[in-house]
mmCIF file of C-alpha atoms in Angstrom:
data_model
loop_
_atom_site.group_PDB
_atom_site.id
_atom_site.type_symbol
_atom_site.label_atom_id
_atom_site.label_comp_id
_atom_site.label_asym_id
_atom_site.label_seq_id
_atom_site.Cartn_x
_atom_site.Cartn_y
_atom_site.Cartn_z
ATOM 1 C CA UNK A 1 -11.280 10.869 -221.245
ATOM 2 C CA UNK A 2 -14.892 11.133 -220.724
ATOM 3 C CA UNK A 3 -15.616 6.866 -221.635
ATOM 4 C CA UNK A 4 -18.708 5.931 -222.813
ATOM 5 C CA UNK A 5 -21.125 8.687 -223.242
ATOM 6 C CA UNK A 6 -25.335 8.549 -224.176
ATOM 7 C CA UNK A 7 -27.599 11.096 -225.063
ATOM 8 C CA UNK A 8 -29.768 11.772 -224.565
ATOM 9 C CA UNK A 9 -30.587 11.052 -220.706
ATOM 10 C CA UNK A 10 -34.538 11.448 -221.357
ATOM 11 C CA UNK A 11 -37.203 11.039 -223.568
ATOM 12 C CA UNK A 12 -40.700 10.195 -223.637
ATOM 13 C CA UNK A 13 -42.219 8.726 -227.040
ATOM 14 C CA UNK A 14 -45.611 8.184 -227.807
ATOM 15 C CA UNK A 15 -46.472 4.877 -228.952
ATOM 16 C CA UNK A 16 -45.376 4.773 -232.925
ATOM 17 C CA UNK A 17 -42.734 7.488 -232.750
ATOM 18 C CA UNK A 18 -39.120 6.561 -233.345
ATOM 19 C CA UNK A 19 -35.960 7.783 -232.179
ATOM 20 C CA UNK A 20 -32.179 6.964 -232.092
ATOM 21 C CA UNK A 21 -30.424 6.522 -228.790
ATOM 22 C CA UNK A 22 -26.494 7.767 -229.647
ATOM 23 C CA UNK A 23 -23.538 5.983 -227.791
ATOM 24 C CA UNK A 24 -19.830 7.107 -227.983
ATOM 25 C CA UNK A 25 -16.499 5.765 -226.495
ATOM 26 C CA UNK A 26 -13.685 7.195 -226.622
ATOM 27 C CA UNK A 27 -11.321 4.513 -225.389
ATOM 28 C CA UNK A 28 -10.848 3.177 -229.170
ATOM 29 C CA UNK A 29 -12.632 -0.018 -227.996
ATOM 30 C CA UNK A 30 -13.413 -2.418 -230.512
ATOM 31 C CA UNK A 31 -16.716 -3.904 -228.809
ATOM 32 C CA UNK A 32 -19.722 -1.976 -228.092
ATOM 33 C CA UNK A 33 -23.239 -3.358 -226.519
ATOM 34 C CA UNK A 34 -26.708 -2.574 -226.464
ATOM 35 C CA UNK A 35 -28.408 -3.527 -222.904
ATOM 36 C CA UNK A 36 -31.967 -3.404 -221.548
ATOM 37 C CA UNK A 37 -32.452 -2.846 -217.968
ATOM 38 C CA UNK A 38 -36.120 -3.862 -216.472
ATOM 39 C CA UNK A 39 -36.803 -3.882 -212.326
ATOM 40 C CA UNK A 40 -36.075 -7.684 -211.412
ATOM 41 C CA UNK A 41 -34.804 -8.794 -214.687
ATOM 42 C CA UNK A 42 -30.878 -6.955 -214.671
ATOM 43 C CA UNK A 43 -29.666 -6.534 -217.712
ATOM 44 C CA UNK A 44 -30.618 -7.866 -221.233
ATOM 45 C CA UNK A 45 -28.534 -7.899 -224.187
ATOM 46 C CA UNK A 46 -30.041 -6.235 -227.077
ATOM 47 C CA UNK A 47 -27.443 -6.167 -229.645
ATOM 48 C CA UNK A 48 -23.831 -5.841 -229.939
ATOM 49 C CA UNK A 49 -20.768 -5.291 -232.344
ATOM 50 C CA UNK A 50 -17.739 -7.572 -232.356
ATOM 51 C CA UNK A 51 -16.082 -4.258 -234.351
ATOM 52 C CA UNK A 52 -16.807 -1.769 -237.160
ATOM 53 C CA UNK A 53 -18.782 -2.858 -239.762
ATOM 54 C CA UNK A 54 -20.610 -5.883 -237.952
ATOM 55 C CA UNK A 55 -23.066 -6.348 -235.680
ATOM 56 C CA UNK A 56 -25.196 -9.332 -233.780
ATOM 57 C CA UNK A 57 -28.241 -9.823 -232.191
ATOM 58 C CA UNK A 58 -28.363 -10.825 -228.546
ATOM 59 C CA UNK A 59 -30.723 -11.710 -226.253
ATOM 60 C CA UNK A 60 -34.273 -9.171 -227.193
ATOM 61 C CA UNK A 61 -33.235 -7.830 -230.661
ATOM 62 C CA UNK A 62 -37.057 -7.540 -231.661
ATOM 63 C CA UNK A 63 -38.105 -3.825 -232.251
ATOM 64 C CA UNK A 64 -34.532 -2.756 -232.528
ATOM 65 C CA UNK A 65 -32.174 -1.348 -234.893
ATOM 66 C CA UNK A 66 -28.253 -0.583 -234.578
ATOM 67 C CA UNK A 67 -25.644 0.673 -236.916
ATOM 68 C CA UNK A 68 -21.803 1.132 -235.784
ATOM 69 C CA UNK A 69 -21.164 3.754 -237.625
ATOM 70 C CA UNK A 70 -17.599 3.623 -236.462
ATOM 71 C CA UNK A 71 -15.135 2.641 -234.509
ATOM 72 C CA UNK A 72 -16.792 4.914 -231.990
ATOM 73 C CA UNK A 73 -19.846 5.604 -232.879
ATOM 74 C CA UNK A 74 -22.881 2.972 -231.741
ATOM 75 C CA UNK A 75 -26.723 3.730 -232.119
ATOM 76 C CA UNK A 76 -30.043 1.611 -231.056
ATOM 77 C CA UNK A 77 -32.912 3.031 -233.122
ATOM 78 C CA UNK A 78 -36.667 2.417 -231.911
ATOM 79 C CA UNK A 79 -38.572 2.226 -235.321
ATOM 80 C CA UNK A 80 -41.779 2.355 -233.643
ATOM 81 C CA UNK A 81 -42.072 2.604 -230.161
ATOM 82 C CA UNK A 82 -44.276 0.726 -227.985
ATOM 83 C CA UNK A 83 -45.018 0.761 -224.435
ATOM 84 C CA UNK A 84 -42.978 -2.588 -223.773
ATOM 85 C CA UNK A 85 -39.823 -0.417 -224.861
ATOM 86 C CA UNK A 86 -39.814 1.480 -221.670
ATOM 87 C CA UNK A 87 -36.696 0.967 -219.800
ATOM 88 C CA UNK A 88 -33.766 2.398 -219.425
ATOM 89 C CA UNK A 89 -31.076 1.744 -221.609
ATOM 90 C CA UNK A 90 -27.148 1.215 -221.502
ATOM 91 C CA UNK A 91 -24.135 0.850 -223.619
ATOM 92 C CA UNK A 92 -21.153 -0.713 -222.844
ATOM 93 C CA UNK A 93 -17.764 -0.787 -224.735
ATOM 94 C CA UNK A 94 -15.126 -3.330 -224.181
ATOM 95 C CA UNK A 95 -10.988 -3.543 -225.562
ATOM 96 C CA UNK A 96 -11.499 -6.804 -227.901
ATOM 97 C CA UNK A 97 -13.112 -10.034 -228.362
ATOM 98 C CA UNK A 98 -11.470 -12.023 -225.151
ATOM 99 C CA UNK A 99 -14.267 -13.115 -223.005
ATOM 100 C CA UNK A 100 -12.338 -12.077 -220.478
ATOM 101 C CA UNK A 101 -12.635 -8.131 -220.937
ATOM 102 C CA UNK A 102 -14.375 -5.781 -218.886
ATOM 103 C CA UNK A 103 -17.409 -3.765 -220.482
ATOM 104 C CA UNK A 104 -17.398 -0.283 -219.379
ATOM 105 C CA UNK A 105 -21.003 1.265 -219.164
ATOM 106 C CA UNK A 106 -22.324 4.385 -220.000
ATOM 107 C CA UNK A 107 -24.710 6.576 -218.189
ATOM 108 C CA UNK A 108 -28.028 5.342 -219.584
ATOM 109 C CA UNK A 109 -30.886 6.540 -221.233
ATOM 110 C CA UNK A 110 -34.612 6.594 -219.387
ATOM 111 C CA UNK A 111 -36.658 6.035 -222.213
ATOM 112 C CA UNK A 112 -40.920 6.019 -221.468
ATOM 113 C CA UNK A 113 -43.104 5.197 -224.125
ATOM 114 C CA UNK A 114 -46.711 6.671 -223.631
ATOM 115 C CA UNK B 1 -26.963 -21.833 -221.336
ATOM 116 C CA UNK B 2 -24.602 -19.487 -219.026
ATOM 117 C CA UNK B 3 -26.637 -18.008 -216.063
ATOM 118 C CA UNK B 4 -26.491 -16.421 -212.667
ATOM 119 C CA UNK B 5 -28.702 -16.708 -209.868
ATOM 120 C CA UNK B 6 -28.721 -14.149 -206.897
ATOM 121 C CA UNK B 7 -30.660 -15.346 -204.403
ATOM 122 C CA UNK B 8 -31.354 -12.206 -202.340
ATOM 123 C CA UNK B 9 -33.302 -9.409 -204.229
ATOM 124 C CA UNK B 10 -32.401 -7.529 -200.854
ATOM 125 C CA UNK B 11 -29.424 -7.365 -197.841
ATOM 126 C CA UNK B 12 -29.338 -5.111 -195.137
ATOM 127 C CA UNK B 13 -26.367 -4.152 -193.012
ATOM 128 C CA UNK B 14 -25.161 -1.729 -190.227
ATOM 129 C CA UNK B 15 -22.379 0.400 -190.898
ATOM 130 C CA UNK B 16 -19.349 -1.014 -189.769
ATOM 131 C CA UNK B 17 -20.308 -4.786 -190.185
ATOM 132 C CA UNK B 18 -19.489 -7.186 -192.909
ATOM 133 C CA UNK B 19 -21.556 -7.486 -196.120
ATOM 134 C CA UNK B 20 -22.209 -10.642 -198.215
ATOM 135 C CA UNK B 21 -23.847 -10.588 -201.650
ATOM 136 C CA UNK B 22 -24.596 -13.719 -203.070
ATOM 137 C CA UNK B 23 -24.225 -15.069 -206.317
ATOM 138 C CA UNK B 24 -24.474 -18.426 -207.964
ATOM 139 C CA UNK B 25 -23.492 -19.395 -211.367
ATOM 140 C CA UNK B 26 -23.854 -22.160 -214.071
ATOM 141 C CA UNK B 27 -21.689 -22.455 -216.925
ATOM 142 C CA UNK B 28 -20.122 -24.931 -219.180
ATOM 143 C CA UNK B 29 -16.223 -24.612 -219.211
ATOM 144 C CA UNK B 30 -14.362 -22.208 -217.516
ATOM 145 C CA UNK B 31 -16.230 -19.341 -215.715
ATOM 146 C CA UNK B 32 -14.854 -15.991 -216.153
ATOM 147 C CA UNK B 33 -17.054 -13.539 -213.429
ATOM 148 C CA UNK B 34 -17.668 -10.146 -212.858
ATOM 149 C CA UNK B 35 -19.251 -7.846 -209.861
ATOM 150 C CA UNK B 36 -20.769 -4.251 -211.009
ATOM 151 C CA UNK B 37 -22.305 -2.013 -208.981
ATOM 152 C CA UNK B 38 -25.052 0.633 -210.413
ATOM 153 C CA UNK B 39 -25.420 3.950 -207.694
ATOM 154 C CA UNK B 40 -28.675 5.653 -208.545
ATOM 155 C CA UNK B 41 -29.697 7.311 -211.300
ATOM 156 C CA UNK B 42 -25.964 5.883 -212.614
ATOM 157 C CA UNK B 43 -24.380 3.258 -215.488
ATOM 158 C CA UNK B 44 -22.574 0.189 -214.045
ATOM 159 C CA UNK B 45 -19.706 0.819 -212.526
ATOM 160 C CA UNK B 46 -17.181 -2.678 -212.898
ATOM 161 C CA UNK B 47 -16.090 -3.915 -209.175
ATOM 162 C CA UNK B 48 -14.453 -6.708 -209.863
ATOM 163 C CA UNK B 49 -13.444 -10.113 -211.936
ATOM 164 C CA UNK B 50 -12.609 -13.475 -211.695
ATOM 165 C CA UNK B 51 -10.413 -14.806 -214.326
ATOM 166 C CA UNK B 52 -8.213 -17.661 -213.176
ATOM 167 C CA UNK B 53 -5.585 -17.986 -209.977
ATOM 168 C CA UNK B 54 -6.473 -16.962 -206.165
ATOM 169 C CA UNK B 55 -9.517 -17.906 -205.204
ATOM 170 C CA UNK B 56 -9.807 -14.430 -203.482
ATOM 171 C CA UNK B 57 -10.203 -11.520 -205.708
ATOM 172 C CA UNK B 58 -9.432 -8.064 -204.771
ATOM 173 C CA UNK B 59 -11.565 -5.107 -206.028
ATOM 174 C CA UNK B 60 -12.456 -1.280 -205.780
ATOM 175 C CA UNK B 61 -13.829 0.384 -203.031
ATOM 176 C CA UNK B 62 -12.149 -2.304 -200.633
ATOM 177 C CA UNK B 63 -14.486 -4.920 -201.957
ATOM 178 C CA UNK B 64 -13.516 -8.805 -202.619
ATOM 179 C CA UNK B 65 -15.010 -11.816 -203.503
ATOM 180 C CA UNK B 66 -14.308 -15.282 -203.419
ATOM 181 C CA UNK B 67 -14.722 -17.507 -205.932
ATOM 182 C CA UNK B 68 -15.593 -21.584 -205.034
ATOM 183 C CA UNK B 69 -15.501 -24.065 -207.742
ATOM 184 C CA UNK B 70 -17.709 -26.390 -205.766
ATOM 185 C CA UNK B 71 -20.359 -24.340 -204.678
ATOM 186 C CA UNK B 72 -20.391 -22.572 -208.183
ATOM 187 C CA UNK B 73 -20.518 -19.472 -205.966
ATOM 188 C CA UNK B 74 -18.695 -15.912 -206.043
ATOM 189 C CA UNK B 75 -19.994 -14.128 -203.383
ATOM 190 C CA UNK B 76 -18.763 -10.274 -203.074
ATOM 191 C CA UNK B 77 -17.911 -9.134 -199.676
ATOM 192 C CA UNK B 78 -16.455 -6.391 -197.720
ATOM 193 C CA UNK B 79 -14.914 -6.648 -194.336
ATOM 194 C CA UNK B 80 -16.859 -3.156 -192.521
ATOM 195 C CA UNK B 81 -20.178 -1.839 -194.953
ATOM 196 C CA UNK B 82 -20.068 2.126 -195.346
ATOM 197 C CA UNK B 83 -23.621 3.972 -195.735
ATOM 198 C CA UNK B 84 -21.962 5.297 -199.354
ATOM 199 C CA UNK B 85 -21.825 1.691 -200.189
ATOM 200 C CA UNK B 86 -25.472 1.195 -200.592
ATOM 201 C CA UNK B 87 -26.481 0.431 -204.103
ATOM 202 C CA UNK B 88 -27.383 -2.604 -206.445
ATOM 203 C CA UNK B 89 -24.885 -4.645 -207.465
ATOM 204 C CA UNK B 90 -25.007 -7.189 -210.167
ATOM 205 C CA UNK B 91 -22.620 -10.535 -210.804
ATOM 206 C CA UNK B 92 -22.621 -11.194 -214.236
ATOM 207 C CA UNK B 93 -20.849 -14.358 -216.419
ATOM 208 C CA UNK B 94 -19.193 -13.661 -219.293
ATOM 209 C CA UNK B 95 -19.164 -16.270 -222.402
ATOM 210 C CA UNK B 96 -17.327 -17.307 -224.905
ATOM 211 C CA UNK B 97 -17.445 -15.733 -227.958
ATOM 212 C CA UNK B 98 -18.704 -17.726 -231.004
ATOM 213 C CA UNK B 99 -16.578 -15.881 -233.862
ATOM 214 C CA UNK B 100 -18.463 -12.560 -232.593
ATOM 215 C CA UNK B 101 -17.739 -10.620 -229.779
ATOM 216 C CA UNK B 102 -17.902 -11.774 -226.443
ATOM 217 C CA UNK B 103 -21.117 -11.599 -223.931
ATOM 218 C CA UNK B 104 -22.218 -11.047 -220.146
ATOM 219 C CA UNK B 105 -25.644 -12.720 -218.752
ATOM 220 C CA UNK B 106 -26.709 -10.727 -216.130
ATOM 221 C CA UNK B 107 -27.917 -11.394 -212.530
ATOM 222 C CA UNK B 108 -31.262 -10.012 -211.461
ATOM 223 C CA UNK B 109 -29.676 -7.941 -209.075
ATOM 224 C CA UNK B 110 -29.205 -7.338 -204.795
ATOM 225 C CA UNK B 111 -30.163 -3.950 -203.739
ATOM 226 C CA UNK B 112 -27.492 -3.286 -200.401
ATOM 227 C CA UNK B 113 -28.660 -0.725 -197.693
ATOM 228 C CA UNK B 114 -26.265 -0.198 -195.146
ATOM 229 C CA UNK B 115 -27.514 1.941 -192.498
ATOM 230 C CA UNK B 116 -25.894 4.015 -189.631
#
């Protein structure tokens, strides 16, 4: 039962590239999240998916793609990087919709954008 | 709008003392409260939650925190801090979901260093 797994752990983009972080869960959660984190600001919702086949923008959506392309399958795509997109980010997974679920967090991806 | 506030971007401790990490919150309704912790180079790893009951919620790693309506404060403690217990921790709110799935609004973060 490895959770919630990212890949990858690196990358550095040059401004205008794109790329696709990948997020997997294997706890046959129905939730998954997108999260930002920035020094001094936490973390910042990105986007997130109540279950397969929908998904919702949160907090900083701009410059970001998702699909769920299944149950357990979640991916934030960069279209064009820019140098505001550095950060690292996280996914999280959680059981249902109850507000009262915990999100379980993956390892994170450092992404730098030159 | 749901939020968190914690105060101290910093709290440092000797081993073997007791540790307080603050956190303030403002919600409408209920509030439904988490602690993480995030070890370096690491995801969040979940602590803790207040749902409803006890006041006092027990956690991992022999951490607790206790929740106080009229302060609108959850503060996480632990009885004697361990060097291994240096990290950042985060309180987070969750909110209620509005026909989509439901949401957490972050703290900025305390970093804890406990040294020897």
């Amino acid at each position: 039962n490895a959770g919630v797994t990212q890949t990858p752990k690196f990358q550095v983009l040059k401004t205008g590239q794109s790329m696709t972080l990948q997020c997997a869960q294997d706890m046959n959660h129905n939730s998954m999240y997108w999260y930002r984190q920035d020094p001094g600001m936490g973390l910042r919702l990105i986007y997130y998916s109540a279950s397969e086949g929908t998904t919702d923008k949160g907090e900083v959506p701009n410059g970001y793609n998702v699909s769920r392309l299944n149950k357990r399958e979640f991916s934030l795509r960069l279209e064009s990087a820019a140098p505001s997109q550095t950060s690292v980010y996280f996914c999280a997974s959680s059981e249902d919709r109850s507000y009262t679920d915990t999100q379980y967090f993956g390892p994170g991806t450092r992404l730098t954008v030159l | 709008a749901q939020s968190v506030a914690q105060p101290e971007d910093q709290v440092n401790v000797a081993e073997g003392n007791p540790l307080t990490v603050k956190c303030t919150y403002s919600v409408s309704g209920n509030p439904y409260l988490f602690w993480y912790v995030q070890y370096p180079n690491r995801g969040l790893q979940f602590l803790l939650k207040y749902i409803t009951g006890d006041n006092l919620v027990k956690g991992s790693y022999g951490f607790e925190a206790e929740f106080n309506k009229s302060q609108t404060s959850f503060h996480l403690k632990k009885p004697s801090a361990l060097v291994s217990d240096s990290a950042l921790y985060f309180c987070a709110v969750s909110y209620p979901p509005t026909g989509t799935a439901s949401k957490l609004t972050f703290g900025t973060g305390t970093r804890l260093q406990v040294t020897l």
